[in-house]
Amino acid sequence: MQVPFLSFSPQHHPIREEVLAAMARVYDSQWYVLGQSVTDFEAAYATYNQVTQCVGVANGLDALHLSLIALNIGPGDEVIVPSNTYIATWLAVSFVGATPVPVEPSATTYNLDPDLIEAAITPRTKAIMPVHLYGQACEMTAIMGIARRHNLAVLEDNAQAQGAACDGGLTGSFGQANGTSFYPGKNLGALGDAGAITTNDAEVAKRLRTLRNYGSQKKYYNEVIGYNSRLDEMQAAVLSVKLPYLADWTRQRQMVAALYDEQLAGIGDLQLPSVAAGCTHVYHLYVVRTAQRDSLQQHLTDQSIGTLIHYPVPPHRQQAYADQPMASQQFPIAEELAATSLSLPMWPGMGQEEVQKVVAAIRSYFK
Ligand SMILES: *Cc1c(COP(=O)(O)O)cnc(C)c1O
């Protein structure tokens, strides 16, 4: 039996007709950009995320980028970002001409360590961008407290954690503007690129609606230098069909994680995911750590088990940032995570037999 890294089958097969019918309605409507499907999905997603506003955009990176613009963050400003995130978080900051200021994560939750944030704040700091990495909510109560004390904006990168919560509040509902991604493999995935911003600030939402559509509210009248970053009708229609299933899919991910937790405990030097008090984890990824990461990965590959590394190179070590000051700074936790992390197969509906095969292969490696 092969175990892929990710299979869409258990999610997509049961809703095939429902999704195709929604796509057919868009096809027949003869309206393909910024129509009823987008409006309906934005309303549904805002409700789901317990915010008043949702603005659909073309992808998660644009959601972060446009949010920074809408919050007036630009050249000369500094934005605190995790040292161990997907590059998109940093790129969004770089796009607006601001400087990403990396802060190390906790070595157990892999999320921004609130205790290290204040030391990174300077008179130029404008915002903190917590990333709910792998699906675990950041310690938002502490982070929001720091932001309030220093008068900073918070922009959550909620691409991996739709439906996670900290102290009862949903990720994507804490910050002034929060980006999420509906890239196909995300917990709520479109059938192509898509993203959104969630916010409780109607003024920020209005600015974002203008920015995503050529800086225009009224067709052919352009108020600001905007972008073309619209969520399209087809993707919005698909997302509206999938959204009601998300809570169920999340529970299924959590069941797979619980099986892994139980059966991988105490094996070799394996470090399993650890969830902070008051936070929940929706397991976009199930990431383990071991000093023998590369040879364990090879062992699993040899047994037809798919794994991935999130992420092999931390942003400050990427060639893209080679000429920036952080390239020469030390972020030992980020480097350690890049050297030791391995993402195991994880998807909603992953069968017990598949989990058993992964567990058995890992046990045989450490024997
Ligand atoms: C996927 C992802 C993004 C970017 O989303 P896209 O839709 O691929 O642009 C941003 N941040 C994180 C943490 C992500 O995982």
Short mmCIF file of C-alpha atoms and ligand atoms in Angstrom, two decimals:
data_model
loop_
_atom_site.label_atom_id
_atom_site.label_comp_id
_atom_site.label_asym_id
_atom_site.label_seq_id
_atom_site.Cartn_x
_atom_site.Cartn_y
_atom_site.Cartn_z
CA MET A 1 0.00 0.00 0.00
CA GLN A 2 1.29 3.42 -0.96
CA VAL A 3 0.59 6.28 1.41
CA PRO A 4 0.69 9.62 -0.39
CA PHE A 5 1.55 12.81 1.48
CA LEU A 6 -1.94 14.11 0.78
CA SER A 7 -5.05 12.71 -0.85
CA PHE A 8 -8.09 14.79 -1.77
CA SER A 9 -10.27 11.74 -2.44
CA PRO A 10 -12.12 11.42 0.90
CA GLN A 11 -12.90 15.14 0.81
CA HIS A 12 -13.71 15.56 -2.85
CA HIS A 13 -15.40 12.32 -3.82
CA PRO A 14 -18.56 12.70 -1.66
CA ILE A 15 -19.17 16.30 -2.78
CA ARG A 16 -18.32 15.87 -6.44
CA GLU A 17 -21.85 16.42 -7.75
CA GLU A 18 -22.45 19.34 -5.41
CA VAL A 19 -19.25 21.08 -6.54
CA LEU A 20 -19.87 20.44 -10.23
CA ALA A 21 -23.44 21.79 -9.90
CA ALA A 22 -22.10 24.98 -8.29
CA MET A 23 -19.54 25.34 -11.08
CA ALA A 24 -22.25 24.82 -13.67
CA ARG A 25 -24.32 27.62 -12.10
CA VAL A 26 -21.37 30.00 -12.50
CA TYR A 27 -20.81 28.75 -16.05
CA ASP A 28 -24.44 29.43 -16.93
CA SER A 29 -24.63 32.76 -15.11
CA GLN A 30 -22.37 34.46 -17.68
CA TRP A 31 -20.85 36.51 -14.83
CA TYR A 32 -17.33 35.40 -13.87
CA VAL A 33 -15.65 38.13 -11.81
CA LEU A 34 -16.96 39.85 -8.63
CA GLY A 35 -20.53 38.62 -8.77
CA GLN A 36 -22.99 36.89 -6.48
CA SER A 37 -20.77 33.86 -5.76
CA VAL A 38 -18.02 36.06 -4.34
CA THR A 39 -20.48 38.14 -2.31
CA ASP A 40 -22.12 34.99 -0.93
CA PHE A 41 -18.82 33.32 -0.03
CA GLU A 42 -17.48 36.46 1.63
CA ALA A 43 -20.59 36.62 3.82
CA ALA A 44 -20.39 32.91 4.67
CA TYR A 45 -16.68 33.04 5.48
CA ALA A 46 -17.04 36.16 7.64
CA THR A 47 -19.73 34.37 9.64
CA TYR A 48 -17.62 31.24 9.92
CA ASN A 49 -14.60 33.25 11.08
CA GLN A 50 -16.70 35.35 13.50
CA VAL A 51 -15.77 38.67 11.92
CA THR A 52 -17.91 41.32 10.27
CA GLN A 53 -15.96 41.58 7.00
CA CYS A 54 -14.35 39.23 4.50
CA VAL A 55 -12.73 40.39 1.26
CA GLY A 56 -11.95 37.71 -1.32
CA VAL A 57 -8.69 38.07 -3.24
CA ALA A 58 -6.64 36.07 -5.73
CA ASN A 59 -4.39 34.22 -3.25
CA GLY A 60 -2.97 34.23 0.27
CA LEU A 61 0.13 36.23 -0.56
CA ASP A 62 -2.00 39.04 -2.01
CA ALA A 63 -4.23 38.89 1.09
CA LEU A 64 -1.18 39.67 3.26
CA HIS A 65 0.29 42.21 0.85
CA LEU A 66 -2.94 44.18 0.37
CA SER A 67 -3.61 44.08 4.13
CA LEU A 68 -0.26 45.75 4.81
CA ILE A 69 -1.09 48.46 2.26
CA ALA A 70 -4.55 48.95 3.76
CA LEU A 71 -2.95 49.46 7.18
CA ASN A 72 -0.59 52.08 5.71
CA ILE A 73 2.58 50.09 6.30
CA GLY A 74 5.34 51.02 3.90
CA PRO A 75 8.95 52.10 3.37
CA GLY A 76 10.92 52.72 6.57
CA ASP A 77 8.54 50.64 8.67
CA GLU A 78 9.46 47.42 10.45
CA VAL A 79 7.17 44.43 10.78
CA ILE A 80 7.83 41.59 13.23
CA VAL A 81 7.59 38.20 11.53
CA PRO A 82 8.51 34.67 12.63
CA SER A 83 12.00 33.48 11.67
CA ASN A 84 10.52 30.10 10.66
CA THR A 85 7.54 30.87 8.44
CA TYR A 86 6.72 30.16 4.80
CA ILE A 87 8.40 32.86 2.70
CA ALA A 88 5.04 34.48 1.77
CA THR A 89 4.83 36.23 5.14
CA TRP A 90 8.17 37.95 4.56
CA LEU A 91 7.54 38.66 0.87
CA ALA A 92 4.35 40.58 1.68
CA VAL A 93 6.36 42.84 4.01
CA SER A 94 9.10 43.29 1.42
CA PHE A 95 6.56 44.16 -1.31
CA VAL A 96 5.40 47.26 0.58
CA GLY A 97 8.99 48.39 1.13
CA ALA A 98 8.96 47.61 4.85
CA THR A 99 11.55 45.46 6.62
CA PRO A 100 10.70 42.02 8.00
CA VAL A 101 12.19 41.74 11.50
CA PRO A 102 12.47 38.06 12.39
CA VAL A 103 11.68 36.80 15.89
CA GLU A 104 12.35 33.23 16.90
CA PRO A 105 9.56 30.75 17.61
CA SER A 106 9.06 28.55 20.63
CA ALA A 107 11.05 25.34 20.12
CA THR A 108 8.01 23.27 21.13
CA THR A 109 5.00 24.95 19.43
CA TYR A 110 6.99 26.43 16.49
CA ASN A 111 4.88 29.59 16.79
CA LEU A 112 6.16 33.10 17.52
CA ASP A 113 7.45 33.20 21.12
CA PRO A 114 5.61 36.09 22.81
CA ASP A 115 8.47 36.45 25.32
CA LEU A 116 10.89 37.40 22.54
CA ILE A 117 8.75 39.96 20.73
CA GLU A 118 9.32 43.05 22.86
CA ALA A 119 13.11 42.90 22.46
CA ALA A 120 12.61 43.25 18.68
CA ILE A 121 10.40 46.35 18.87
CA THR A 122 12.04 49.62 17.76
CA PRO A 123 10.62 53.11 17.12
CA ARG A 124 10.08 51.98 13.50
CA THR A 125 8.01 48.90 14.34
CA LYS A 126 4.47 49.21 12.96
CA ALA A 127 3.04 45.72 13.12
CA ILE A 128 3.35 42.12 14.28
CA MET A 129 2.52 39.29 11.88
CA PRO A 130 1.87 36.09 13.81
CA VAL A 131 1.69 32.97 11.64
CA HIS A 132 -0.46 30.13 12.95
CA LEU A 133 2.06 27.63 11.68
CA TYR A 134 1.07 24.09 10.72
CA GLY A 135 -2.47 24.81 11.99
CA GLN A 136 -1.80 25.71 15.61
CA ALA A 137 -3.12 29.04 16.88
CA CYS A 138 -0.45 31.41 18.18
CA GLU A 139 -0.66 32.67 21.75
CA MET A 140 -2.83 35.57 20.64
CA THR A 141 -3.82 36.87 24.08
CA ALA A 142 -0.18 37.59 24.88
CA ILE A 143 0.56 38.93 21.39
CA MET A 144 -2.46 41.27 21.37
CA GLY A 145 -1.39 42.55 24.79
CA ILE A 146 2.08 43.41 23.50
CA ALA A 147 0.59 45.08 20.41
CA ARG A 148 -1.73 47.21 22.56
CA ARG A 149 1.07 48.27 24.92
CA HIS A 150 3.26 49.37 21.99
CA ASN A 151 0.47 50.66 19.76
CA LEU A 152 1.21 48.19 16.96
CA ALA A 153 -1.10 46.68 14.37
CA VAL A 154 -1.51 42.91 14.23
CA LEU A 155 -1.92 41.06 10.92
CA GLU A 156 -2.45 37.35 11.29
CA ASP A 157 -1.20 35.00 8.62
CA ASN A 158 -4.02 32.48 8.90
CA ALA A 159 -3.20 30.52 5.73
CA GLN A 160 -2.70 27.25 7.62
CA ALA A 161 -5.14 27.46 10.53
CA GLN A 162 -8.72 28.11 9.42
CA GLY A 163 -10.88 27.18 12.40
CA ALA A 164 -8.15 27.15 15.06
CA ALA A 165 -8.67 29.16 18.24
CA CYS A 166 -6.78 30.78 21.09
CA ASP A 167 -8.58 31.39 24.39
CA GLY A 168 -11.90 31.01 22.56
CA GLY A 169 -11.18 33.49 19.75
CA LEU A 170 -10.79 32.18 16.20
CA THR A 171 -7.56 32.72 14.30
CA GLY A 172 -8.19 35.40 11.69
CA SER A 173 -10.39 37.40 14.10
CA PHE A 174 -7.78 39.04 16.35
CA GLY A 175 -5.77 41.30 14.07
CA GLN A 176 -6.77 44.51 12.29
CA ALA A 177 -6.57 42.66 8.94
CA ASN A 178 -5.81 38.97 8.55
CA GLY A 179 -4.88 37.05 5.45
CA THR A 180 -5.80 33.49 4.62
CA SER A 181 -5.18 31.23 1.65
CA PHE A 182 -7.45 28.79 -0.12
CA TYR A 183 -4.61 27.18 -2.06
CA PRO A 184 -5.87 23.65 -2.85
CA GLY A 185 -3.88 21.91 -0.11
CA LYS A 186 -4.91 24.31 2.66
CA ASN A 187 -7.54 23.17 5.19
CA LEU A 188 -10.18 24.98 3.14
CA GLY A 189 -8.93 24.66 -0.41
CA ALA A 190 -10.20 25.98 -3.74
CA LEU A 191 -9.58 24.25 -7.09
CA GLY A 192 -6.85 26.73 -7.90
CA ASP A 193 -5.52 29.88 -6.28
CA ALA A 194 -7.72 31.91 -3.94
CA GLY A 195 -7.42 33.89 -0.72
CA ALA A 196 -9.22 36.30 1.58
CA ILE A 197 -8.81 38.93 4.25
CA THR A 198 -10.88 38.84 7.44
CA THR A 199 -11.35 41.96 9.55
CA ASN A 200 -13.79 43.69 11.88
CA ASP A 201 -12.87 47.10 10.48
CA ALA A 202 -15.35 48.22 7.79
CA GLU A 203 -13.05 51.05 6.69
CA VAL A 204 -10.12 48.65 6.16
CA ALA A 205 -12.42 46.27 4.27
CA LYS A 206 -13.57 49.09 2.00
CA ARG A 207 -9.95 50.02 1.24
CA LEU A 208 -9.19 46.37 0.47
CA ARG A 209 -12.17 46.07 -1.90
CA THR A 210 -10.83 49.09 -3.75
CA LEU A 211 -7.21 47.84 -3.77
CA ARG A 212 -8.11 44.40 -5.14
CA ASN A 213 -10.01 45.94 -8.04
CA TYR A 214 -7.67 48.43 -9.73
CA GLY A 215 -8.09 50.98 -6.95
CA SER A 216 -11.61 51.50 -8.18
CA GLN A 217 -15.01 51.47 -6.50
CA LYS A 218 -16.88 52.80 -9.49
CA LYS A 219 -15.97 51.21 -12.81
CA TYR A 220 -13.37 53.27 -14.74
CA TYR A 221 -12.87 55.71 -11.83
CA ASN A 222 -9.57 54.98 -10.03
CA GLU A 223 -8.99 56.50 -6.61
CA VAL A 224 -5.71 54.80 -5.72
CA ILE A 225 -3.03 52.84 -7.52
CA GLY A 226 -4.59 49.43 -7.05
CA TYR A 227 -4.09 45.85 -8.15
CA ASN A 228 -5.96 43.16 -9.95
CA SER A 229 -6.37 40.58 -7.20
CA ARG A 230 -9.95 39.37 -7.28
CA LEU A 231 -11.32 36.10 -6.02
CA ASP A 232 -13.07 34.66 -9.06
CA GLU A 233 -16.65 33.45 -9.18
CA MET A 234 -15.78 29.84 -9.95
CA GLN A 235 -13.47 29.48 -6.95
CA ALA A 236 -15.92 31.32 -4.68
CA ALA A 237 -18.71 28.95 -5.70
CA VAL A 238 -16.52 25.91 -4.97
CA LEU A 239 -15.45 27.37 -1.61
CA SER A 240 -19.07 27.99 -0.61
CA VAL A 241 -19.84 24.31 -1.20
CA LYS A 242 -16.80 23.20 0.81
CA LEU A 243 -17.06 25.60 3.77
CA PRO A 244 -19.90 23.77 5.60
CA TYR A 245 -17.75 20.61 5.62
CA LEU A 246 -14.68 22.31 7.09
CA ALA A 247 -15.52 21.67 10.75
CA ASP A 248 -15.95 17.96 10.00
CA TRP A 249 -12.72 17.81 8.03
CA THR A 250 -10.94 19.53 10.91
CA ARG A 251 -12.24 16.89 13.36
CA GLN A 252 -10.99 14.18 11.00
CA ARG A 253 -7.54 15.81 10.89
CA GLN A 254 -7.53 15.97 14.69
CA MET A 255 -8.44 12.25 14.88
CA VAL A 256 -5.52 11.35 12.62
CA ALA A 257 -3.24 13.53 14.77
CA ALA A 258 -4.49 11.83 17.94
CA LEU A 259 -3.63 8.42 16.45
CA TYR A 260 -0.15 9.59 15.51
CA ASP A 261 0.29 11.16 18.97
CA GLU A 262 -0.64 7.94 20.69
CA GLN A 263 1.34 5.57 18.51
CA LEU A 264 4.49 7.59 17.93
CA ALA A 265 5.04 8.58 21.56
CA GLY A 266 8.42 7.65 22.99
CA ILE A 267 10.02 6.42 19.76
CA GLY A 268 13.71 7.25 19.31
CA ASP A 269 14.34 10.99 19.52
CA LEU A 270 11.06 11.84 17.76
CA GLN A 271 9.55 15.10 18.95
CA LEU A 272 5.79 15.21 18.35
CA PRO A 273 3.65 18.34 17.94
CA SER A 274 2.97 20.15 21.18
CA VAL A 275 -0.05 22.38 21.71
CA ALA A 276 0.16 25.48 23.91
CA ALA A 277 -2.32 25.94 26.77
CA GLY A 278 -5.46 27.71 25.57
CA CYS A 279 -4.67 27.09 21.88
CA THR A 280 -6.13 24.58 19.45
CA HIS A 281 -4.46 22.87 16.50
CA VAL A 282 -6.24 22.05 13.22
CA TYR A 283 -3.31 20.05 11.83
CA HIS A 284 -2.85 21.54 8.42
CA LEU A 285 0.40 19.61 8.81
CA TYR A 286 1.54 16.97 11.29
CA VAL A 287 5.20 17.82 11.78
CA VAL A 288 7.63 15.67 13.77
CA ARG A 289 11.28 16.33 14.49
CA THR A 290 14.33 14.11 14.64
CA ALA A 291 18.09 14.60 14.33
CA GLN A 292 17.97 11.85 11.66
CA ARG A 293 15.37 13.62 9.53
CA ASP A 294 16.93 13.03 6.11
CA SER A 295 17.54 9.32 6.60
CA LEU A 296 14.08 8.82 8.15
CA GLN A 297 12.56 10.56 5.14
CA GLN A 298 14.53 8.29 2.80
CA HIS A 299 13.38 5.22 4.77
CA LEU A 300 9.74 6.33 4.39
CA THR A 301 10.20 7.11 0.69
CA ASP A 302 11.61 3.60 0.20
CA GLN A 303 8.39 2.24 1.70
CA SER A 304 6.22 4.38 -0.63
CA ILE A 305 5.22 6.83 2.11
CA GLY A 306 5.05 10.48 1.05
CA THR A 307 6.54 13.16 3.31
CA LEU A 308 7.53 16.79 2.84
CA ILE A 309 9.74 19.28 4.68
CA HIS A 310 8.14 22.51 5.87
CA TYR A 311 10.47 24.24 5.35
CA PRO A 312 13.99 23.18 4.34
CA VAL A 313 15.46 26.72 4.21
CA PRO A 314 14.39 29.49 6.60
CA PRO A 315 13.61 32.82 4.91
CA HIS A 316 16.77 34.58 6.15
CA ARG A 317 18.86 31.88 4.44
CA GLN A 318 17.05 32.19 1.11
CA GLN A 319 18.93 33.67 -1.81
CA ALA A 320 16.11 36.20 -2.15
CA TYR A 321 17.20 37.79 1.16
CA ALA A 322 20.96 37.32 0.69
CA ASP A 323 21.67 41.05 0.47
CA GLN A 324 19.52 41.99 3.48
CA PRO A 325 20.87 42.49 7.02
CA MET A 326 19.03 39.47 8.46
CA ALA A 327 20.92 37.15 6.13
CA SER A 328 23.96 37.45 8.41
CA GLN A 329 22.02 37.27 11.69
CA GLN A 330 21.63 34.12 13.77
CA PHE A 331 18.26 32.44 14.16
CA PRO A 332 19.29 29.11 15.67
CA ILE A 333 15.79 27.81 16.40
CA ALA A 334 14.63 28.47 12.82
CA GLU A 335 17.75 26.71 11.51
CA GLU A 336 17.29 23.79 13.87
CA LEU A 337 13.65 23.41 12.75
CA ALA A 338 14.66 23.53 9.09
CA ALA A 339 17.21 20.77 9.73
CA THR A 340 15.01 18.44 11.78
CA SER A 341 11.33 18.86 10.74
CA LEU A 342 9.42 16.28 8.74
CA SER A 343 5.74 16.50 7.78
CA LEU A 344 3.98 13.12 7.84
CA PRO A 345 1.01 12.18 5.63
CA MET A 346 -2.11 14.01 6.86
CA TRP A 347 -5.49 14.60 5.29
CA PRO A 348 -9.13 14.51 6.39
CA GLY A 349 -10.39 10.98 5.98
CA MET A 350 -6.93 9.39 6.09
CA GLY A 351 -7.63 5.78 7.09
CA GLN A 352 -6.42 3.98 10.20
CA GLU A 353 -4.59 1.45 8.00
CA GLU A 354 -2.68 4.25 6.34
CA VAL A 355 -1.75 5.74 9.72
CA GLN A 356 -0.67 2.25 10.88
CA LYS A 357 1.57 1.84 7.87
CA VAL A 358 3.30 5.17 8.57
CA VAL A 359 3.67 4.32 12.27
CA ALA A 360 5.07 0.84 11.51
CA ALA A 361 7.58 2.28 9.06
CA ILE A 362 8.76 4.86 11.60
CA ARG A 363 9.05 2.20 14.32
CA SER A 364 11.06 -0.04 12.03
CA TYR A 365 13.41 2.84 11.28
CA PHE A 366 14.19 3.49 14.95
CA LYS A 367 14.50 -0.22 15.83
C1 LIG B 1 0.10 29.09 1.74
C2 LIG B 1 0.64 30.14 2.62
C3 LIG B 1 0.65 31.49 2.23
C4 LIG B 1 0.35 31.97 0.84
O1 LIG B 1 -0.80 31.54 0.27
P1 LIG B 1 -0.93 31.46 -1.33
O2 LIG B 1 -2.38 31.32 -1.54
O3 LIG B 1 -0.14 30.27 -1.77
O4 LIG B 1 -0.40 32.73 -1.89
C5 LIG B 1 1.05 32.43 3.15
N1 LIG B 1 1.47 32.09 4.38
C6 LIG B 1 1.50 30.80 4.78
C7 LIG B 1 1.96 30.49 6.17
C8 LIG B 1 1.10 29.80 3.93
O5 LIG B 1 1.15 28.52 4.33
#
